[in-house]
PDB file of C-alpha atoms in Angstrom:
ATOM      1  CA  MET A   1     -17.748  30.691 -13.237  1.00 74.00           C
ATOM      2  CA  VAL A   2     -15.883  27.879 -11.510  1.00 78.00           C
ATOM      3  CA  ARG A   3     -13.070  30.158 -10.535  1.00 80.00           C
ATOM      4  CA  GLN A   4     -15.455  32.742  -9.133  1.00 84.00           C
ATOM      5  CA  GLU A   5     -17.123  30.163  -6.965  1.00 87.00           C
ATOM      6  CA  LEU A   6     -13.778  28.939  -5.795  1.00 88.00           C
ATOM      7  CA  MET A   7     -12.688  32.458  -5.005  1.00 88.00           C
ATOM      8  CA  ARG A   8     -15.849  32.841  -2.820  1.00 89.00           C
ATOM      9  CA  ILE A   9     -15.204  29.603  -0.968  1.00 90.00           C
ATOM     10  CA  ILE A  10     -11.511  30.520  -0.458  1.00 89.00           C
ATOM     11  CA  LYS A  11     -12.378  33.990   0.981  1.00 88.00           C
ATOM     12  CA  ASP A  12     -14.998  32.353   3.379  1.00 88.00           C
ATOM     13  CA  ARG A  13     -12.425  29.767   4.495  1.00 87.00           C
ATOM     14  CA  ARG A  14      -9.626  32.285   4.998  1.00 86.00           C
ATOM     15  CA  LYS A  15     -11.980  34.372   7.129  1.00 85.00           C
ATOM     16  CA  GLU A  16     -12.970  31.333   9.173  1.00 84.00           C
ATOM     17  CA  LEU A  17      -9.363  30.375   9.813  1.00 83.00           C
ATOM     18  CA  MET A  18      -8.421  33.953  10.881  1.00 81.00           C
ATOM     19  CA  GLU A  19     -11.502  34.252  13.221  1.00 79.00           C
ATOM     20  CA  LYS A  20     -10.813  30.927  14.937  1.00 76.00           C
ATOM     21  CA  ASN A  21      -7.004  31.383  14.758  1.00 70.00           C
ATOM     22  CA  GLU A  22      -6.724  27.667  13.539  1.00 65.00           C
ATOM     23  CA  THR A  23      -3.401  26.369  12.259  1.00 63.00           C
ATOM     24  CA  GLU A  24      -4.035  22.592  12.141  1.00 66.00           C
ATOM     25  CA  HIS A  25      -6.207  21.177   9.353  1.00 67.00           C
ATOM     26  CA  THR A  26      -6.325  18.115   7.131  1.00 69.00           C
ATOM     27  CA  ASP A  27      -8.358  19.501   4.176  1.00 79.00           C
ATOM     28  CA  LEU A  28      -6.445  20.568   1.091  1.00 81.00           C
ATOM     29  CA  LEU A  29      -7.930  24.185   0.958  1.00 86.00           C
ATOM     30  CA  SER A  30      -6.931  25.035   4.454  1.00 86.00           C
ATOM     31  CA  LYS A  31      -3.427  23.638   4.014  1.00 85.00           C
ATOM     32  CA  MET A  32      -3.131  25.836   0.836  1.00 87.00           C
ATOM     33  CA  LEU A  33      -4.160  28.907   2.865  1.00 87.00           C
ATOM     34  CA  LEU A  34      -1.754  28.199   5.607  1.00 86.00           C
ATOM     35  CA  VAL A  35       1.404  27.141   3.743  1.00 84.00           C
ATOM     36  CA  THR A  36       4.105  29.698   2.739  1.00 83.00           C
ATOM     37  CA  ASN A  37       6.681  29.642   0.027  1.00 84.00           C
ATOM     38  CA  GLU A  38      10.404  29.690   0.481  1.00 84.00           C
ATOM     39  CA  ASN A  39      10.165  33.441   1.263  1.00 85.00           C
ATOM     40  CA  GLY A  40       7.676  32.978   3.915  1.00 85.00           C
ATOM     41  CA  GLN A  41       4.899  34.464   1.772  1.00 87.00           C
ATOM     42  CA  PHE A  42       1.330  33.147   1.670  1.00 87.00           C
ATOM     43  CA  TYR A  43      -0.166  32.215  -1.696  1.00 87.00           C
ATOM     44  CA  SER A  44      -2.715  34.543  -3.118  1.00 89.00           C
ATOM     45  CA  GLU A  45      -6.343  33.583  -3.393  1.00 88.00           C
ATOM     46  CA  MET A  46      -6.049  33.522  -7.327  1.00 90.00           C
ATOM     47  CA  GLN A  47      -2.997  31.156  -7.084  1.00 89.00           C
ATOM     48  CA  ILE A  48      -4.942  28.822  -4.820  1.00 89.00           C
ATOM     49  CA  ALA A  49      -8.000  29.088  -7.112  1.00 90.00           C
ATOM     50  CA  ASN A  50      -5.872  28.207 -10.107  1.00 86.00           C
ATOM     51  CA  ASN A  51      -4.360  25.223  -8.344  1.00 84.00           C
ATOM     52  CA  LEU A  52      -7.802  23.949  -7.229  1.00 85.00           C
ATOM     53  CA  THR A  53      -9.192  24.472 -10.747  1.00 82.00           C
ATOM     54  CA  GLY A  54      -6.347  22.362 -12.093  1.00 78.00           C
ATOM     55  CA  LEU A  55      -6.997  19.643  -9.546  1.00 77.00           C
ATOM     56  CA  LEU A  56     -10.734  19.567 -10.246  1.00 76.00           C
ATOM     57  CA  VAL A  57     -10.352  19.481 -14.050  1.00 73.00           C
ATOM     58  CA  ALA A  58      -7.363  17.121 -14.328  1.00 71.00           C
ATOM     59  CA  SER A  59      -8.891  14.705 -11.818  1.00 70.00           C
ATOM     60  CA  PHE A  60     -12.319  14.352 -13.437  1.00 78.00           C
ATOM     61  CA  ASP A  61     -12.134  12.954 -16.987  1.00 80.00           C
ATOM     62  CA  THR A  62      -9.042  10.781 -16.458  1.00 86.00           C
ATOM     63  CA  THR A  63     -10.146   9.413 -13.089  1.00 88.00           C
ATOM     64  CA  SER A  64     -13.655   8.644 -14.297  1.00 90.00           C
ATOM     65  CA  SER A  65     -12.118   6.857 -17.252  1.00 92.00           C
ATOM     66  CA  ALA A  66      -9.824   4.892 -14.932  1.00 93.00           C
ATOM     67  CA  VAL A  67     -12.802   3.885 -12.667  1.00 95.00           C
ATOM     68  CA  THR A  68     -14.769   2.855 -15.843  1.00 95.00           C
ATOM     69  CA  ALA A  69     -11.899   0.632 -16.906  1.00 95.00           C
ATOM     70  CA  VAL A  70     -11.726  -1.086 -13.444  1.00 97.00           C
ATOM     71  CA  MET A  71     -15.516  -1.572 -13.425  1.00 96.00           C
ATOM     72  CA  ASN A  72     -15.334  -3.008 -16.903  1.00 96.00           C
ATOM     73  CA  TYR A  73     -12.883  -5.757 -15.927  1.00 97.00           C
ATOM     74  CA  ILE A  74     -14.030  -6.679 -12.494  1.00 97.00           C
ATOM     75  CA  ALA A  75     -17.654  -7.009 -13.812  1.00 96.00           C
ATOM     76  CA  GLU A  76     -16.391  -9.161 -16.647  1.00 95.00           C
ATOM     77  CA  LEU A  77     -13.909 -11.430 -14.774  1.00 97.00           C
ATOM     78  CA  PRO A  78     -15.457 -13.182 -11.706  1.00 96.00           C
ATOM     79  CA  ASP A  79     -12.125 -14.657 -10.455  1.00 97.00           C
ATOM     80  CA  ILE A  80     -10.614 -11.228 -10.381  1.00 98.00           C
ATOM     81  CA  TYR A  81     -13.645  -9.747  -8.651  1.00 98.00           C
ATOM     82  CA  LYS A  82     -13.555 -12.515  -6.084  1.00 97.00           C
ATOM     83  CA  GLU A  83      -9.937 -11.747  -5.088  1.00 98.00           C
ATOM     84  CA  VAL A  84     -10.639  -8.082  -4.907  1.00 98.00           C
ATOM     85  CA  LEU A  85     -13.687  -8.659  -2.734  1.00 98.00           C
ATOM     86  CA  GLU A  86     -11.658 -10.876  -0.329  1.00 98.00           C
ATOM     87  CA  GLU A  87      -9.024  -8.250   0.103  1.00 98.00           C
ATOM     88  CA  GLN A  88     -11.458  -5.426   0.598  1.00 97.00           C
ATOM     89  CA  MET A  89     -13.595  -7.430   3.067  1.00 96.00           C
ATOM     90  CA  GLU A  90     -10.427  -8.150   5.150  1.00 96.00           C
ATOM     91  CA  ILE A  91      -9.910  -4.416   5.437  1.00 96.00           C
ATOM     92  CA  ALA A  92     -13.497  -3.731   6.199  1.00 95.00           C
ATOM     93  CA  LYS A  93     -13.488  -6.286   9.066  1.00 94.00           C
ATOM     94  CA  SER A  94     -10.720  -4.331  10.770  1.00 92.00           C
ATOM     95  CA  LYS A  95     -12.832  -1.066  10.686  1.00 89.00           C
ATOM     96  CA  GLY A  96     -15.785   0.196  12.793  1.00 86.00           C
ATOM     97  CA  PRO A  97     -19.208   0.613  11.156  1.00 83.00           C
ATOM     98  CA  ASP A  98     -18.659   4.277  10.233  1.00 83.00           C
ATOM     99  CA  GLU A  99     -14.868   4.421  10.449  1.00 90.00           C
ATOM    100  CA  LEU A 100     -13.147   6.021   7.437  1.00 91.00           C
ATOM    101  CA  LEU A 101     -10.314   4.447   5.483  1.00 94.00           C
ATOM    102  CA  THR A 102      -6.888   5.604   6.366  1.00 93.00           C
ATOM    103  CA  TRP A 103      -3.688   5.748   4.257  1.00 92.00           C
ATOM    104  CA  ALA A 104      -2.553   2.499   5.987  1.00 95.00           C
ATOM    105  CA  ASP A 105      -5.681   0.770   4.705  1.00 96.00           C
ATOM    106  CA  ILE A 106      -4.934   2.021   1.158  1.00 96.00           C
ATOM    107  CA  GLU A 107      -1.427   0.609   1.435  1.00 96.00           C
ATOM    108  CA  LYS A 108      -2.927  -2.839   2.212  1.00 97.00           C
ATOM    109  CA  MET A 109      -4.838  -2.870  -1.030  1.00 98.00           C
ATOM    110  CA  LYS A 110      -1.968  -4.453  -3.034  1.00 97.00           C
ATOM    111  CA  TYR A 111      -3.990  -6.867  -5.158  1.00 98.00           C
ATOM    112  CA  SER A 112      -6.707  -4.230  -5.814  1.00 98.00           C
ATOM    113  CA  TRP A 113      -4.153  -1.732  -7.072  1.00 98.00           C
ATOM    114  CA  ASN A 114      -2.608  -4.416  -9.273  1.00 98.00           C
ATOM    115  CA  VAL A 115      -6.068  -4.983 -10.761  1.00 98.00           C
ATOM    116  CA  ALA A 116      -6.383  -1.188 -11.267  1.00 98.00           C
ATOM    117  CA  ARG A 117      -2.935  -0.988 -12.937  1.00 98.00           C
ATOM    118  CA  GLU A 118      -3.713  -3.841 -15.239  1.00 98.00           C
ATOM    119  CA  SER A 119      -7.013  -2.037 -16.101  1.00 97.00           C
ATOM    120  CA  LEU A 120      -4.997   1.104 -16.845  1.00 97.00           C
ATOM    121  CA  ARG A 121      -2.516  -0.910 -19.012  1.00 97.00           C
ATOM    122  CA  LEU A 122      -5.296  -2.141 -21.283  1.00 96.00           C
ATOM    123  CA  MET A 123      -7.474   0.975 -21.121  1.00 95.00           C
ATOM    124  CA  PRO A 124      -5.249   4.000 -20.309  1.00 94.00           C
ATOM    125  CA  PRO A 125      -7.143   7.188 -19.889  1.00 91.00           C
ATOM    126  CA  ALA A 126      -4.523   9.306 -21.763  1.00 87.00           C
ATOM    127  CA  GLN A 127      -3.170   8.026 -25.133  1.00 87.00           C
ATOM    128  CA  GLY A 128       0.222   9.623 -24.955  1.00 87.00           C
ATOM    129  CA  ALA A 129       2.060  12.913 -24.516  1.00 86.00           C
ATOM    130  CA  PHE A 130       4.662  15.152 -26.165  1.00 87.00           C
ATOM    131  CA  ARG A 131       8.361  15.188 -25.226  1.00 87.00           C
ATOM    132  CA  GLU A 132      11.359  17.040 -26.677  1.00 90.00           C
ATOM    133  CA  THR A 133      14.198  14.781 -27.761  1.00 93.00           C
ATOM    134  CA  ALA A 134      17.386  15.349 -25.706  1.00 93.00           C
ATOM    135  CA  THR A 135      19.605  13.782 -28.318  1.00 95.00           C
ATOM    136  CA  GLU A 136      19.452  12.503 -31.882  1.00 96.00           C
ATOM    137  CA  PHE A 137      18.423   8.786 -32.183  1.00 93.00           C
ATOM    138  CA  THR A 138      17.231   6.278 -34.797  1.00 94.00           C
ATOM    139  CA  TYR A 139      14.129   4.328 -34.371  1.00 86.00           C
ATOM    140  CA  ALA A 140      12.700   1.773 -36.835  1.00 87.00           C
ATOM    141  CA  GLY A 141      14.993   3.206 -39.612  1.00 92.00           C
ATOM    142  CA  PHE A 142      13.964   6.875 -38.923  1.00 92.00           C
ATOM    143  CA  THR A 143      16.414   9.398 -37.577  1.00 96.00           C
ATOM    144  CA  ILE A 144      14.841  11.763 -34.964  1.00 94.00           C
ATOM    145  CA  PRO A 145      16.985  15.009 -34.610  1.00 95.00           C
ATOM    146  CA  LYS A 146      17.747  16.524 -31.226  1.00 96.00           C
ATOM    147  CA  GLY A 147      15.134  19.091 -30.200  1.00 95.00           C
ATOM    148  CA  TRP A 148      12.312  17.680 -32.114  1.00 95.00           C
ATOM    149  CA  LYS A 149       8.805  17.534 -30.423  1.00 94.00           C
ATOM    150  CA  THR A 150       7.724  13.973 -30.501  1.00 91.00           C
ATOM    151  CA  PHE A 151       4.474  12.269 -29.448  1.00 90.00           C
ATOM    152  CA  TRP A 152       4.804   8.894 -27.730  1.00 87.00           C
ATOM    153  CA  THR A 153       1.815   6.593 -27.379  1.00 90.00           C
ATOM    154  CA  VAL A 154       0.941   4.602 -24.318  1.00 92.00           C
ATOM    155  CA  HIS A 155      -0.200   1.477 -26.274  1.00 89.00           C
ATOM    156  CA  SER A 156       3.147   1.250 -27.972  1.00 89.00           C
ATOM    157  CA  SER A 157       4.596  -0.011 -24.779  1.00 92.00           C
ATOM    158  CA  HIS A 158       1.445  -1.249 -22.928  1.00 96.00           C
ATOM    159  CA  LYS A 159       0.788  -3.724 -25.731  1.00 95.00           C
ATOM    160  CA  ASN A 160       4.439  -4.656 -26.430  1.00 95.00           C
ATOM    161  CA  PRO A 161       4.795  -8.383 -25.947  1.00 96.00           C
ATOM    162  CA  GLU A 162       8.502  -7.867 -25.133  1.00 95.00           C
ATOM    163  CA  TYR A 163       7.469  -6.191 -21.869  1.00 95.00           C
ATOM    164  CA  PHE A 164       4.027  -7.747 -21.350  1.00 97.00           C
ATOM    165  CA  PRO A 165       3.701 -11.348 -22.529  1.00 96.00           C
ATOM    166  CA  GLU A 166       0.309 -12.125 -23.978  1.00 97.00           C
ATOM    167  CA  PRO A 167      -0.524  -8.357 -23.947  1.00 96.00           C
ATOM    168  CA  GLU A 168      -4.208  -8.744 -24.525  1.00 95.00           C
ATOM    169  CA  LYS A 169      -4.619 -11.008 -21.458  1.00 97.00           C
ATOM    170  CA  PHE A 170      -5.785  -9.419 -18.182  1.00 98.00           C
ATOM    171  CA  ASP A 171      -3.181 -10.474 -15.719  1.00 98.00           C
ATOM    172  CA  PRO A 172      -2.667  -8.408 -12.443  1.00 98.00           C
ATOM    173  CA  SER A 173       0.372 -10.649 -11.505  1.00 97.00           C
ATOM    174  CA  ARG A 174       2.421  -8.527 -13.990  1.00 97.00           C
ATOM    175  CA  PHE A 175       2.774  -5.953 -11.180  1.00 97.00           C
ATOM    176  CA  GLU A 176       3.865  -8.240  -8.460  1.00 95.00           C
ATOM    177  CA  GLY A 177       7.452  -8.002  -7.124  1.00 92.00           C
ATOM    178  CA  ILE A 178       9.500  -5.384  -9.047  1.00 92.00           C
ATOM    179  CA  GLY A 179       6.828  -5.192 -11.800  1.00 92.00           C
ATOM    180  CA  PRO A 180       7.297  -4.062 -15.387  1.00 94.00           C
ATOM    181  CA  PRO A 181      10.597  -2.459 -16.520  1.00 93.00           C
ATOM    182  CA  PRO A 182      10.932   1.259 -16.035  1.00 91.00           C
ATOM    183  CA  TYR A 183       8.952   3.426 -18.604  1.00 91.00           C
ATOM    184  CA  THR A 184       6.958   0.509 -19.988  1.00 94.00           C
ATOM    185  CA  PHE A 185       3.894   1.065 -17.786  1.00 95.00           C
ATOM    186  CA  VAL A 186       3.033   4.687 -18.314  1.00 93.00           C
ATOM    187  CA  PRO A 187      -0.561   5.669 -17.780  1.00 93.00           C
ATOM    188  CA  PHE A 188       0.687   8.582 -15.683  1.00 90.00           C
ATOM    189  CA  GLY A 189       3.688   9.286 -17.967  1.00 87.00           C
ATOM    190  CA  GLY A 190       7.208   8.987 -16.432  1.00 85.00           C
ATOM    191  CA  GLY A 191      10.220  10.753 -15.206  1.00 83.00           C
ATOM    192  CA  PRO A 192      10.340  14.116 -13.339  1.00 81.00           C
ATOM    193  CA  ARG A 193       7.373  15.468 -15.329  1.00 79.00           C
ATOM    194  CA  MET A 194       5.008  12.528 -14.778  1.00 84.00           C
ATOM    195  CA  CYS A 195       1.407  13.298 -13.721  1.00 82.00           C
ATOM    196  CA  PRO A 196       1.477  14.974 -10.285  1.00 79.00           C
ATOM    197  CA  GLY A 197      -1.936  13.474  -9.651  1.00 81.00           C
ATOM    198  CA  LYS A 198      -0.838   9.937  -9.641  1.00 88.00           C
ATOM    199  CA  GLU A 199      -1.374   9.284  -5.868  1.00 88.00           C
ATOM    200  CA  TYR A 200      -4.562  11.230  -5.831  1.00 85.00           C
ATOM    201  CA  ALA A 201      -5.879   9.096  -8.655  1.00 90.00           C
ATOM    202  CA  ARG A 202      -4.749   5.926  -6.843  1.00 94.00           C
ATOM    203  CA  LEU A 203      -6.591   7.095  -3.784  1.00 93.00           C
ATOM    204  CA  GLU A 204      -9.807   7.810  -5.642  1.00 92.00           C
ATOM    205  CA  VAL A 205      -9.740   4.561  -7.585  1.00 96.00           C
ATOM    206  CA  LEU A 206      -9.054   2.352  -4.524  1.00 97.00           C
ATOM    207  CA  VAL A 207     -11.667   4.152  -2.292  1.00 96.00           C
ATOM    208  CA  PHE A 208     -14.184   3.609  -5.069  1.00 96.00           C
ATOM    209  CA  MET A 209     -13.356  -0.047  -5.390  1.00 97.00           C
ATOM    210  CA  HIS A 210     -13.604  -0.536  -1.587  1.00 97.00           C
ATOM    211  CA  ASN A 211     -17.008   1.028  -1.350  1.00 95.00           C
ATOM    212  CA  VAL A 212     -18.548  -0.608  -4.401  1.00 97.00           C
ATOM    213  CA  VAL A 213     -17.076  -4.189  -4.323  1.00 97.00           C
ATOM    214  CA  ARG A 214     -17.724  -4.944  -0.735  1.00 95.00           C
ATOM    215  CA  ARG A 215     -21.415  -3.948  -1.152  1.00 95.00           C
ATOM    216  CA  PHE A 216     -22.256  -5.357  -4.518  1.00 97.00           C
ATOM    217  CA  LYS A 217     -21.653  -8.028  -7.115  1.00 95.00           C
ATOM    218  CA  LEU A 218     -21.310  -6.562 -10.603  1.00 95.00           C
ATOM    219  CA  GLU A 219     -22.796  -7.702 -13.842  1.00 95.00           C
ATOM    220  CA  LYS A 220     -22.338  -6.117 -17.233  1.00 95.00           C
ATOM    221  CA  VAL A 221     -25.677  -5.472 -18.915  1.00 96.00           C
ATOM    222  CA  ILE A 222     -24.012  -5.626 -22.360  1.00 95.00           C
ATOM    223  CA  PRO A 223     -21.305  -8.316 -22.528  1.00 92.00           C
ATOM    224  CA  ASN A 224     -18.378  -7.516 -24.881  1.00 90.00           C
ATOM    225  CA  GLU A 225     -19.439  -3.856 -25.134  1.00 93.00           C
ATOM    226  CA  LYS A 226     -17.311  -2.081 -27.738  1.00 94.00           C
ATOM    227  CA  ILE A 227     -14.778   0.411 -26.508  1.00 92.00           C
ATOM    228  CA  VAL A 228     -13.977   3.342 -28.739  1.00 91.00           C
ATOM    229  CA  ILE A 229     -11.214   5.922 -28.284  1.00 86.00           C
ATOM    230  CA  HIS A 230     -12.197   9.614 -28.197  1.00 81.00           C
ATOM    231  CA  ALA A 231      -9.882  11.499 -25.851  1.00 79.00           C
ATOM    232  CA  SER A 232     -10.217   8.436 -23.520  1.00 85.00           C
ATOM    233  CA  PRO A 233     -11.482   4.921 -23.916  1.00 90.00           C
ATOM    234  CA  THR A 234     -15.261   5.207 -23.926  1.00 90.00           C
ATOM    235  CA  PRO A 235     -17.719   2.275 -23.851  1.00 93.00           C
ATOM    236  CA  VAL A 236     -20.154   3.022 -26.694  1.00 94.00           C
ATOM    237  CA  HIS A 237     -23.294   2.441 -24.477  1.00 95.00           C
ATOM    238  CA  GLY A 238     -21.841   3.921 -21.356  1.00 93.00           C
ATOM    239  CA  LEU A 239     -21.041   0.630 -19.660  1.00 95.00           C
ATOM    240  CA  PRO A 240     -24.424  -0.101 -17.908  1.00 95.00           C
ATOM    241  CA  VAL A 241     -23.687  -2.410 -14.838  1.00 95.00           C
ATOM    242  CA  ARG A 242     -26.198  -4.220 -12.592  1.00 96.00           C
ATOM    243  CA  LEU A 243     -25.346  -4.011  -8.930  1.00 96.00           C
ATOM    244  CA  HIS A 244     -26.521  -7.014  -6.906  1.00 96.00           C
ATOM    245  CA  PRO A 245     -26.262  -6.413  -3.163  1.00 96.00           C
ATOM    246  CA  HIS A 246     -24.459  -9.063  -1.208  1.00 91.00           C
ATOM    247  CA  GLU A 247     -26.484 -11.267   1.000  1.00 82.00           C
ATOM    248  CA  LYS A 248     -26.034 -10.380   4.759  1.00 71.00           C
TER     249      LYS A 248
END
């Protein structure tokens, strides 16, 4: 059903582009319709629909979980919220009333992104992934042969005090400077097959933070709400939050 609706939208957009002879667009669908592969061929409507389906599905559960994690901590920690607010208000002051954020604005959100990353360290949306061992190795007294399919867990490194001192403490400064050692902070995986949606997720989370924090003060309705792990970390009561508008 989703793919059928996407196919309809793609056909309509292709027709519109052809009728208007347009070649310059910033939206993703238009770019997919106009781009060619290494042989100069356009992508089929089904290929585009499949890519859009992957984008929609992959960016929904994990990103909503990431946003929930950020909301959980900035509502719980007033000092963290205050610094995020100050950074976002500085950016807002440089914009017109209805002016949209630019990539340059996103790049300025360094502290906010550190807060988001620390939230992802403590509440990662994905719990791990499978990898095939490239060589035999020994770990904790167990020998893992070459070619085995292994499952690595995010928490095994995110909560490792060797890489993250006081691992249960919320500390965005961990990501200042060069940040954690490679392959220790892995909410998006790592290496050449890491999540291709990392920058898209970063954009979604930071735009969300910008639009919520600069308008509202947040208050958790249920302090110390229990978080359970299903596929992703899930607050048992849905993380109800009161939004208090800032005084003008």
